[in-house]
Amino acid sequence: MAGTDRTRGEPGALGADAPIVILVRPQLGENIGTAARAMLNCALTKLRIVEPREDWPNEKARAAASGADIVIDGAVVFETVDQAVADLHWVAATTARPRGMIKPVFTPLAAANELRLRALDGQKLGILFGAERSGLDNEEIARADVIITAPLNPAFSSLNLAQAVLLVGHQWFAATDATAPVELPMGKTVPAEHGDIDRMMAMLEDGLAAGGFFASPDMRPVMMRNLRALIHRAAPTDQDVRTLFGVIKALRKAGPAR
Amino acid sequence: MAGTDRTRGEPGALGADAPIVILVRPQLGENIGTAARAMLNCALTKLRIVEPREDWPNEKARAAASGADIVIDGAVVFETVDQAVADLHWVAATTARPRGMIKPVFTPLAAANELRLRALDGQKLGILFGAERSGLDNEEIARADVIITAPLNPAFSSLNLAQAVLLVGHQWFAATDATAPVELPMGKTVPAEHGDIDRMMAMLEDGLAAGGFFASPDMRPVMMRNLRALIHRAAPTDQDVRTLFGVIKALRKAGPAR
């Protein structure tokens, strides 16, 4: 999925109220960078970093962010999780494993819906991501309002930091995005009018009859109905139907293959 | 989201009919490895590789797969996309940009639902992912039945290979997974019985009255109702209510702070 169209605008809707991503004790600058890239993929721009192991600002982070400079430049470093969430109204903690804590566990999708409702209410929101290997500790999770755990292969559920950010961030983006589940882009053409399809089918039927396609007259309506179903499944455009007229004509003109 | 519980079983349901991931002209072994890891996170194990730039088998791919050896070991190399999809019934091509082709464009979620229905029907399914920078070319996309494009920040939509695989794969996994949107794990405890909450609230009210908490008798029922709403929002366990009895008792015993 390469390709970024920089001429298209930022998706606006909830940008100002989008959740803050809080990386807790990230070990490598590079991982902060790839997480920043995943954030910007999902229109998340506000990054807080608690106790990074490497110095900040960090050039490896900037390089790994692949152009997500807006996230890197705006990142703020905190000494503790408590300080990083002090001004937030609602905080979710991401974990891979159950932690034996009586706290609601949301899927990324359910969390995105909750985040969206709270963002519309003007609340300041945060999502905590733990260190690459160890994750968040229980004291840190206890400070969150809810837990987010992505449903993943239980026998192989370990994600790197950027992937965890992407899974949660993408649901946030999708929850605030109006993309239809399925779209059929028509470009400059339009679907064929049914009358044109009918004329094309009649021309086809003539040719098939002339070529001895119908073994028995009984089968003729059934076979034509099946061919018509095929054509309608293909949802032909105006241009497609003109092309098919030409195809039928050319095949008749070609005569039998020797 | 660190942590893999290797004692938990493979998620069974649709494993045998899960889609085949087809990487087209991947440039770096490392990227094949991280894609394999993302596949196994989503219980996808069948990998095909078309025209990899580096030799295969590839040790950098294995290292980057972080233990997803089952995917690496089972990978099959093909010379062309045509050969790689020849035995498949339904193929989706992932793209980041619109391609001006009249072909249905699915979100990863919608594609996952379609894949699931077709898997239940026993069809062999494939998902094409293009090279890191260039993506799939139009000839290759023309061979797919549908396009999958993840809704992402249009001003910054470029994903690396593993991230693209994860976004699509995670929706597949979630579509075949029974995780509730929100769960409240109770461990060995149970929610408090309402009668115990009532007794605790009565004890609290006694203490508050004795301590002069209610400025006017009129306010007493309102304040108690608000406190009760707070307690119910917290969904206390049996143990929580016993703890709260102790808290009230201890505060009364402590006497005024000097």
Coordinates of C-alpha atoms in Angstrom, one line a residue:
Chain A
M1 CA 0.0 0.0 0.0
A2 CA 2.5 2.6 -1.1
G3 CA 1.6 6.1 -1.9
T4 CA 0.7 9.3 -0.2
D5 CA -1.3 12.1 -1.9
R6 CA 0.0 15.2 -0.3
T7 CA -2.3 17.4 -2.3
R8 CA -5.3 16.0 -0.3
G9 CA -6.1 17.8 2.9
E10 CA -5.9 16.6 6.5
P11 CA -9.0 14.8 7.5
G12 CA -10.6 17.4 9.8
A13 CA -13.5 16.2 11.8
L14 CA -12.0 15.3 15.1
G15 CA -8.3 16.3 14.6
A16 CA -8.3 18.7 17.5
D17 CA -9.8 16.2 19.9
A18 CA -8.0 13.1 18.6
P19 CA -6.5 11.0 21.4
I20 CA -2.9 11.6 22.6
V21 CA -0.6 8.6 22.1
I22 CA 1.6 8.0 25.2
L23 CA 4.6 5.8 24.7
V24 CA 5.9 4.5 28.1
R25 CA 9.6 3.7 28.4
P26 CA 10.2 3.1 24.7
Q27 CA 13.7 1.5 24.2
L28 CA 14.7 2.6 20.7
G29 CA 14.4 5.9 18.9
E30 CA 13.6 3.9 15.8
N31 CA 10.6 2.4 17.4
I32 CA 9.3 5.8 18.4
G33 CA 9.7 6.9 14.8
T34 CA 7.8 4.0 13.3
A35 CA 5.1 4.5 15.9
A36 CA 4.9 8.2 14.9
R37 CA 4.5 7.2 11.3
A38 CA 1.7 4.8 12.2
M39 CA 0.1 7.6 14.2
L40 CA 0.1 10.0 11.3
N41 CA -1.3 7.3 9.0
C42 CA -4.3 7.4 11.3
A43 CA -4.3 11.2 11.6
L44 CA -3.1 11.1 15.2
T45 CA -0.5 13.8 15.8
K46 CA -0.1 14.3 19.5
L47 CA 2.7 12.2 21.0
R48 CA 3.9 12.0 24.6
I49 CA 6.9 9.9 25.7
V50 CA 7.5 8.8 29.2
E51 CA 11.1 8.1 30.2
P52 CA 12.6 7.1 26.8
R53 CA 15.7 5.1 27.2
E54 CA 17.6 7.1 24.5
D55 CA 18.0 10.9 24.5
W56 CA 15.2 13.0 23.0
P57 CA 15.1 14.7 20.4
N58 CA 16.4 11.6 18.6
E59 CA 17.5 11.6 14.9
K60 CA 16.9 7.8 14.5
A61 CA 13.3 8.5 15.5
R62 CA 13.0 11.2 12.9
A63 CA 14.5 9.0 10.1
A64 CA 12.2 6.1 11.0
A65 CA 9.1 8.3 11.0
S66 CA 9.4 8.5 7.2
G67 CA 8.1 12.1 7.0
A68 CA 5.9 12.2 10.0
D69 CA 7.9 15.2 11.3
I70 CA 4.8 16.9 12.6
V71 CA 4.5 14.1 15.2
I72 CA 8.2 14.0 16.1
D73 CA 8.5 17.8 16.4
G74 CA 5.5 18.0 18.7
A75 CA 6.4 15.2 21.0
V76 CA 6.6 16.0 24.7
V77 CA 8.7 14.0 27.2
F78 CA 7.4 13.2 30.7
E79 CA 9.1 11.6 33.7
T80 CA 6.2 9.5 34.9
V81 CA 2.9 8.1 33.6
D82 CA 1.1 10.0 36.3
Q83 CA 2.5 13.3 34.9
A84 CA 1.7 12.3 31.3
V85 CA -2.0 11.6 32.0
A86 CA -2.6 14.3 34.7
D87 CA -4.5 16.6 32.3
L88 CA -6.5 13.9 30.6
H89 CA -10.1 13.0 31.2
W90 CA -10.1 9.4 29.9
V91 CA -7.1 7.1 29.5
A92 CA -7.0 3.6 27.9
A93 CA -4.0 1.2 28.4
T94 CA -3.1 -1.3 25.7
T95 CA -2.1 -4.8 26.8
A96 CA -1.6 -8.1 25.0
R97 CA -2.3 -10.3 27.9
P98 CA -5.1 -10.4 30.5
R99 CA -3.7 -8.8 33.7
G100 CA -6.1 -10.2 36.4
M101 CA -7.4 -6.7 37.0
I102 CA -11.1 -6.0 37.2
K103 CA -11.2 -3.3 34.5
P104 CA -13.2 -3.3 31.3
V105 CA -11.3 -4.8 28.3
F106 CA -12.2 -3.1 25.0
T107 CA -11.4 -4.3 21.5
P108 CA -9.7 -1.6 19.4
L109 CA -13.1 -1.1 17.5
A110 CA -15.1 -0.7 20.7
A111 CA -12.5 1.6 22.1
A112 CA -12.5 3.7 19.0
N113 CA -16.3 4.2 19.3
E114 CA -15.9 5.2 23.0
L115 CA -13.0 7.6 22.1
R116 CA -15.1 9.1 19.4
L117 CA -18.1 9.8 21.6
R118 CA -15.8 11.3 24.3
A119 CA -13.9 13.4 21.7
L120 CA -17.3 14.8 20.5
D121 CA -17.9 15.7 24.1
G122 CA -14.6 17.7 24.1
Q123 CA -12.8 15.4 26.5
K124 CA -9.0 15.1 26.5
L125 CA -8.1 11.5 25.7
G126 CA -5.0 9.3 26.0
I127 CA -3.8 5.9 24.9
L128 CA -0.9 4.3 26.8
F129 CA 1.5 1.9 24.9
G130 CA 4.1 0.0 27.0
A131 CA 7.7 -0.8 26.2
E132 CA 8.6 -3.1 23.4
R133 CA 9.2 -6.2 25.5
S134 CA 7.6 -5.7 28.8
G135 CA 4.5 -3.7 28.1
L136 CA 2.9 -1.6 30.8
D137 CA 3.3 -2.6 34.4
N138 CA 0.2 -3.2 36.6
E139 CA 0.6 0.1 38.5
E140 CA 0.4 2.0 35.2
I141 CA -2.6 0.0 34.0
A142 CA -4.3 0.7 37.3
R143 CA -4.3 4.4 36.4
A144 CA -6.2 3.9 33.1
D145 CA -9.9 3.9 32.8
V146 CA -10.1 0.9 30.5
I147 CA -7.8 -1.7 28.8
I148 CA -7.6 -2.1 25.1
T149 CA -6.6 -5.6 23.8
A150 CA -6.6 -6.4 20.1
P151 CA -8.0 -9.9 19.3
L152 CA -5.0 -11.7 17.8
N153 CA -3.8 -15.2 17.4
P154 CA -3.5 -16.3 21.1
A155 CA -0.5 -18.5 20.2
F156 CA 1.4 -15.6 18.6
S157 CA 0.1 -12.2 19.8
S158 CA 3.2 -10.2 20.3
L159 CA 3.2 -6.9 18.2
N160 CA 5.9 -4.4 17.8
L161 CA 5.2 -0.9 19.0
A162 CA 4.3 0.6 15.6
Q163 CA 1.9 -2.3 14.8
A164 CA 0.1 -1.9 18.2
V165 CA -0.3 1.9 17.5
L166 CA -1.5 1.1 14.0
L167 CA -4.2 -1.4 15.1
V168 CA -5.7 1.0 17.6
G169 CA -5.1 4.1 15.6
H170 CA -6.7 2.7 12.5
Q171 CA -9.9 1.9 14.3
W172 CA -10.0 5.5 15.6
F173 CA -9.5 6.7 12.0
A174 CA -12.1 4.4 10.6
A175 CA -14.6 5.4 13.3
T176 CA -14.3 9.1 12.3
D177 CA -14.1 8.4 8.5
A178 CA -17.0 8.2 6.1
T179 CA -15.5 5.7 3.6
A180 CA -18.2 3.3 2.4
P181 CA -17.5 -0.4 3.1
V182 CA -17.6 -1.0 -0.6
E183 CA -17.3 1.6 -3.4
L184 CA -17.4 1.2 -7.2
P185 CA -15.5 4.1 -8.6
M186 CA -17.0 4.8 -12.1
G187 CA -14.5 7.5 -13.2
K188 CA -15.9 9.3 -16.2
T189 CA -18.2 6.5 -17.4
V190 CA -21.6 5.4 -16.2
P191 CA -23.3 2.0 -15.8
A192 CA -24.9 0.8 -19.1
E193 CA -28.5 1.5 -19.6
H194 CA -30.5 -1.7 -19.4
G195 CA -32.0 -1.1 -22.8
D196 CA -28.5 -1.2 -24.3
I197 CA -27.7 -4.4 -22.5
D198 CA -31.0 -5.8 -23.9
R199 CA -30.0 -4.9 -27.5
M200 CA -26.6 -6.4 -27.0
M201 CA -28.1 -9.6 -25.6
A202 CA -30.4 -9.9 -28.5
M203 CA -27.5 -9.5 -31.0
L204 CA -25.6 -12.2 -29.0
E205 CA -28.6 -14.5 -29.1
D206 CA -29.0 -14.1 -32.9
G207 CA -25.3 -15.0 -33.4
L208 CA -25.5 -17.9 -31.0
A209 CA -28.6 -19.3 -32.8
A210 CA -26.9 -18.9 -36.2
G211 CA -23.8 -20.7 -34.9
G212 CA -25.7 -23.7 -33.6
F213 CA -25.0 -22.9 -29.9
F214 CA -28.4 -24.0 -28.6
A215 CA -28.5 -27.9 -28.7
S216 CA -32.3 -27.9 -28.1
P217 CA -34.9 -25.1 -28.3
D218 CA -35.9 -25.9 -24.7
M219 CA -32.4 -24.9 -23.4
R220 CA -32.3 -21.6 -25.2
P221 CA -34.1 -19.5 -22.6
V222 CA -32.1 -21.1 -19.8
M223 CA -28.8 -20.5 -21.4
M224 CA -29.7 -16.9 -22.3
R225 CA -30.8 -16.3 -18.7
N226 CA -27.5 -17.6 -17.4
L227 CA -25.5 -15.4 -19.8
R228 CA -27.6 -12.4 -18.8
A229 CA -26.9 -13.1 -15.1
L230 CA -23.2 -13.2 -15.9
I231 CA -23.4 -9.9 -17.8
H232 CA -25.3 -8.2 -14.9
R233 CA -22.8 -9.5 -12.3
A234 CA -20.1 -7.8 -14.3
A235 CA -22.0 -4.5 -14.0
P236 CA -21.0 -3.3 -17.5
T237 CA -20.5 0.3 -18.2
D238 CA -21.8 2.1 -21.2
Q239 CA -18.4 1.7 -22.9
D240 CA -18.3 -2.0 -22.0
V241 CA -21.5 -2.6 -23.8
R242 CA -20.3 -0.8 -26.9
T243 CA -17.2 -3.0 -26.7
L244 CA -19.3 -6.2 -26.5
F245 CA -21.3 -5.2 -29.6
G246 CA -17.9 -5.0 -31.4
V247 CA -16.8 -8.3 -29.9
I248 CA -19.9 -10.2 -31.2
K249 CA -19.5 -8.6 -34.6
A250 CA -15.8 -9.4 -34.9
L251 CA -16.3 -13.0 -33.8
R252 CA -19.0 -13.5 -36.5
K253 CA -16.8 -11.9 -39.1
A254 CA -13.8 -14.0 -38.1
G255 CA -15.5 -17.2 -39.2
P256 CA -14.6 -20.7 -37.9
A257 CA -11.0 -21.3 -36.7
R258 CA -9.2 -23.7 -39.0
Chain B
M1 CA 1.3 -5.1 23.4
A2 CA 4.1 -7.5 24.3
G3 CA 3.4 -11.1 25.2
T4 CA 2.5 -14.4 23.6
D5 CA 0.9 -17.2 25.4
R6 CA 2.2 -20.3 23.7
T7 CA 0.1 -22.5 25.9
R8 CA -3.1 -21.3 24.3
G9 CA -4.2 -23.2 21.2
E10 CA -4.4 -22.0 17.6
P11 CA -7.7 -20.4 16.8
G12 CA -9.2 -23.1 14.8
A13 CA -12.4 -22.1 13.0
L14 CA -11.3 -21.1 9.6
G15 CA -7.6 -21.9 9.7
A16 CA -7.7 -24.3 6.8
D17 CA -9.6 -21.9 4.6
A18 CA -7.8 -18.7 5.6
P19 CA -6.6 -16.5 2.8
I20 CA -3.2 -16.9 1.2
V21 CA -1.0 -13.8 1.5
I22 CA 0.8 -13.1 -1.8
L23 CA 3.7 -10.7 -1.6
V24 CA 4.6 -9.4 -5.1
R25 CA 8.2 -8.4 -5.8
P26 CA 9.2 -7.7 -2.2
Q27 CA 12.6 -6.0 -2.1
L28 CA 14.0 -6.9 1.3
G29 CA 14.0 -10.2 3.1
E30 CA 13.5 -8.3 6.3
N31 CA 10.2 -7.0 5.0
I32 CA 9.0 -10.5 4.1
G33 CA 9.9 -11.5 7.7
T34 CA 8.0 -8.7 9.4
A35 CA 5.0 -9.4 7.1
A36 CA 5.2 -13.1 8.1
R37 CA 5.1 -12.0 11.7
A38 CA 2.0 -9.9 11.1
M39 CA 0.4 -12.8 9.3
L40 CA 0.9 -15.2 12.2
N41 CA -0.4 -12.5 14.6
C42 CA -3.6 -12.8 12.6
A43 CA -3.5 -16.6 12.3
L44 CA -2.6 -16.4 8.6
T45 CA 0.0 -19.0 7.8
K46 CA 0.0 -19.5 4.0
L47 CA 2.5 -17.2 2.2
R48 CA 3.4 -17.0 -1.5
I49 CA 6.1 -14.7 -2.8
V50 CA 6.3 -13.6 -6.4
E51 CA 9.7 -12.6 -7.8
P52 CA 11.5 -11.6 -4.6
R53 CA 14.5 -9.4 -5.2
E54 CA 16.7 -11.3 -2.8
D55 CA 17.3 -15.1 -2.8
W56 CA 14.8 -17.4 -1.1
P57 CA 15.1 -19.0 1.5
N58 CA 16.4 -15.8 3.2
E59 CA 17.9 -15.7 6.7
K60 CA 17.1 -12.0 7.2
A61 CA 13.4 -12.9 6.6
R62 CA 13.6 -15.6 9.2
A63 CA 15.2 -13.3 11.8
A64 CA 12.7 -10.5 11.2
A65 CA 9.8 -12.9 11.5
S66 CA 10.5 -13.1 15.3
G67 CA 9.4 -16.7 15.6
A68 CA 6.8 -17.0 12.8
D69 CA 8.9 -19.8 11.4
I70 CA 5.7 -21.7 10.3
V71 CA 5.0 -19.0 7.8
I72 CA 8.6 -18.7 6.5
D73 CA 9.1 -22.5 6.2
G74 CA 5.9 -22.9 4.3
A75 CA 6.4 -20.0 1.9
V76 CA 6.3 -20.8 -1.9
V77 CA 8.0 -18.7 -4.5
F78 CA 6.3 -18.0 -7.9
E79 CA 7.6 -16.3 -11.0
T80 CA 4.5 -14.4 -11.9
V81 CA 1.3 -13.2 -10.3
D82 CA -0.7 -15.2 -12.8
Q83 CA 1.0 -18.4 -11.6
A84 CA 0.6 -17.4 -7.9
V85 CA -3.2 -16.9 -8.3
A86 CA -3.9 -19.7 -10.8
D87 CA -5.5 -22.1 -8.3
L88 CA -7.5 -19.4 -6.4
H89 CA -11.2 -18.7 -6.6
W90 CA -11.2 -15.1 -5.4
V91 CA -8.3 -12.6 -5.2
A92 CA -8.2 -9.2 -3.6
A93 CA -5.5 -6.6 -4.5
T94 CA -4.4 -4.1 -1.8
T95 CA -3.7 -0.5 -3.0
A96 CA -3.2 2.8 -1.3
R97 CA -4.3 5.0 -4.1
P98 CA -7.3 5.0 -6.4
R99 CA -6.3 3.4 -9.7
G100 CA -8.9 4.6 -12.1
M101 CA -10.1 1.0 -12.6
I102 CA -13.8 0.1 -12.4
K103 CA -13.4 -2.5 -9.7
P104 CA -15.1 -2.6 -6.3
V105 CA -13.0 -1.1 -3.6
F106 CA -13.5 -2.7 -0.2
T107 CA -12.4 -1.5 3.3
P108 CA -10.4 -4.1 5.1
L109 CA -13.5 -4.7 7.3
A110 CA -15.8 -5.3 4.4
A111 CA -13.2 -7.5 2.7
A112 CA -12.8 -9.6 5.8
N113 CA -16.6 -10.2 5.9
E114 CA -16.5 -11.2 2.2
L115 CA -13.4 -13.4 2.8
R116 CA -15.1 -15.1 5.7
L117 CA -18.3 -15.9 3.7
R118 CA -16.2 -17.4 0.9
A119 CA -14.0 -19.3 3.3
L120 CA -17.1 -20.9 4.8
D121 CA -18.0 -21.8 1.3
G122 CA -14.7 -23.7 0.9
Q123 CA -13.2 -21.3 -1.7
K124 CA -9.4 -20.7 -2.0
L125 CA -8.7 -17.1 -1.4
G126 CA -5.7 -14.8 -1.9
I127 CA -4.7 -11.3 -1.0
L128 CA -2.0 -9.5 -3.1
F129 CA 0.4 -7.0 -1.6
G130 CA 2.7 -5.0 -3.8
A131 CA 6.3 -4.0 -3.5
E132 CA 7.3 -1.6 -0.7
R133 CA 7.6 1.5 -2.8
S134 CA 5.7 0.9 -6.0
G135 CA 2.8 -1.3 -5.0
L136 CA 1.0 -3.5 -7.5
D137 CA 0.9 -2.5 -11.1
N138 CA -2.3 -2.1 -13.0
E139 CA -2.0 -5.3 -14.9
E140 CA -1.7 -7.2 -11.7
I141 CA -4.6 -5.4 -10.1
A142 CA -6.7 -6.2 -13.2
R143 CA -6.3 -9.9 -12.3
A144 CA -7.9 -9.4 -8.9
D145 CA -11.6 -9.7 -8.2
V146 CA -11.7 -6.6 -5.9
I147 CA -9.5 -4.0 -4.5
I148 CA -8.9 -3.5 -0.7
T149 CA -7.9 0.1 0.4
A150 CA -7.6 0.9 4.1
P151 CA -9.1 4.2 5.1
L152 CA -6.1 6.2 6.3
N153 CA -5.0 9.9 6.5
P154 CA -5.1 10.9 2.9
A155 CA -2.2 13.3 3.4
F156 CA 0.0 10.4 4.8
S157 CA -1.3 7.0 3.7
S158 CA 1.9 5.2 2.9
L159 CA 2.3 1.9 5.0
N160 CA 5.1 -0.4 5.2
L161 CA 4.5 -4.0 4.0
A162 CA 4.0 -5.5 7.5
Q163 CA 1.6 -2.8 8.5
A164 CA -0.5 -3.3 5.3
V165 CA -0.6 -7.0 6.1
L166 CA -1.6 -6.4 9.7
L167 CA -4.4 -4.0 8.8
V168 CA -6.0 -6.4 6.4
G169 CA -5.1 -9.6 8.4
H170 CA -6.4 -8.2 11.7
Q171 CA -9.9 -7.6 10.2
W172 CA -9.8 -11.2 9.0
F173 CA -8.9 -12.4 12.4
A174 CA -11.5 -10.2 14.1
A175 CA -14.2 -11.4 11.7
T176 CA -13.6 -15.0 12.7
D177 CA -13.1 -14.3 16.4
A178 CA -15.7 -14.3 19.1
T179 CA -14.1 -11.7 21.4
A180 CA -16.9 -9.4 22.9
P181 CA -16.4 -5.7 22.1
V182 CA -16.1 -5.1 25.9
E183 CA -15.5 -7.6 28.6
L184 CA -15.1 -7.2 32.3
P185 CA -13.0 -10.1 33.6
M186 CA -14.1 -10.9 37.2
G187 CA -11.4 -13.4 38.0
K188 CA -12.3 -15.3 41.2
T189 CA -14.6 -12.6 42.5
V190 CA -18.2 -11.7 41.8
P191 CA -20.1 -8.4 41.6
A192 CA -21.4 -7.3 45.0
E193 CA -25.0 -8.2 45.8
H194 CA -27.2 -5.1 45.9
G195 CA -28.2 -5.8 49.5
D196 CA -24.6 -5.6 50.6
I197 CA -24.2 -2.3 48.7
D198 CA -27.4 -1.0 50.5
R199 CA -26.0 -1.9 53.9
M200 CA -22.7 -0.2 53.1
M201 CA -24.5 2.9 51.9
A202 CA -26.6 3.0 55.1
M203 CA -23.4 2.8 57.2
L204 CA -21.9 5.5 55.1
E205 CA -24.9 7.7 55.5
D206 CA -24.9 7.3 59.3
G207 CA -21.3 8.3 59.4
L208 CA -21.8 11.3 57.1
A209 CA -24.8 12.5 59.2
A210 CA -22.7 12.2 62.4
G211 CA -19.9 14.1 60.8
G212 CA -22.1 17.0 59.8
F213 CA -21.8 16.3 56.1
F214 CA -25.3 17.3 55.1
A215 CA -25.6 21.1 55.2
S216 CA -29.4 20.9 55.0
P217 CA -31.8 17.9 55.4
D218 CA -33.2 18.7 51.9
M219 CA -29.8 17.9 50.4
R220 CA -29.4 14.6 52.1
P221 CA -31.3 12.4 49.6
V222 CA -29.7 14.2 46.6
M223 CA -26.2 13.7 47.9
M224 CA -26.8 10.1 48.8
R225 CA -28.3 9.5 45.4
N226 CA -25.1 10.9 43.7
L227 CA -22.8 8.9 46.0
R228 CA -24.9 5.8 45.1
A229 CA -24.6 6.5 41.4
L230 CA -20.8 6.8 41.8
I231 CA -20.7 3.5 43.6
H232 CA -22.7 1.7 41.0
R233 CA -20.7 3.2 38.1
A234 CA -17.6 1.6 39.8
A235 CA -19.4 -1.8 39.7
P236 CA -17.9 -2.9 43.0
T237 CA -17.1 -6.6 43.7
D238 CA -18.1 -8.4 46.8
Q239 CA -14.5 -7.8 48.1
D240 CA -14.7 -4.1 47.2
V241 CA -17.8 -3.7 49.4
R242 CA -16.1 -5.5 52.3
T243 CA -13.2 -3.1 51.8
L244 CA -15.5 -0.1 51.8
F245 CA -17.1 -1.2 55.1
G246 CA -13.5 -1.2 56.6
V247 CA -12.7 2.2 55.1
I248 CA -15.8 3.9 56.6
K249 CA -15.0 2.3 60.0
A250 CA -11.4 3.3 59.9
L251 CA -12.1 6.9 58.9
R252 CA -14.6 7.3 61.9
K253 CA -12.0 5.7 64.2
A254 CA -9.3 8.0 63.0
G255 CA -11.1 11.1 64.3
P256 CA -10.4 14.6 62.9
A257 CA -7.1 15.4 61.4
R258 CA -5.2 17.9 63.6

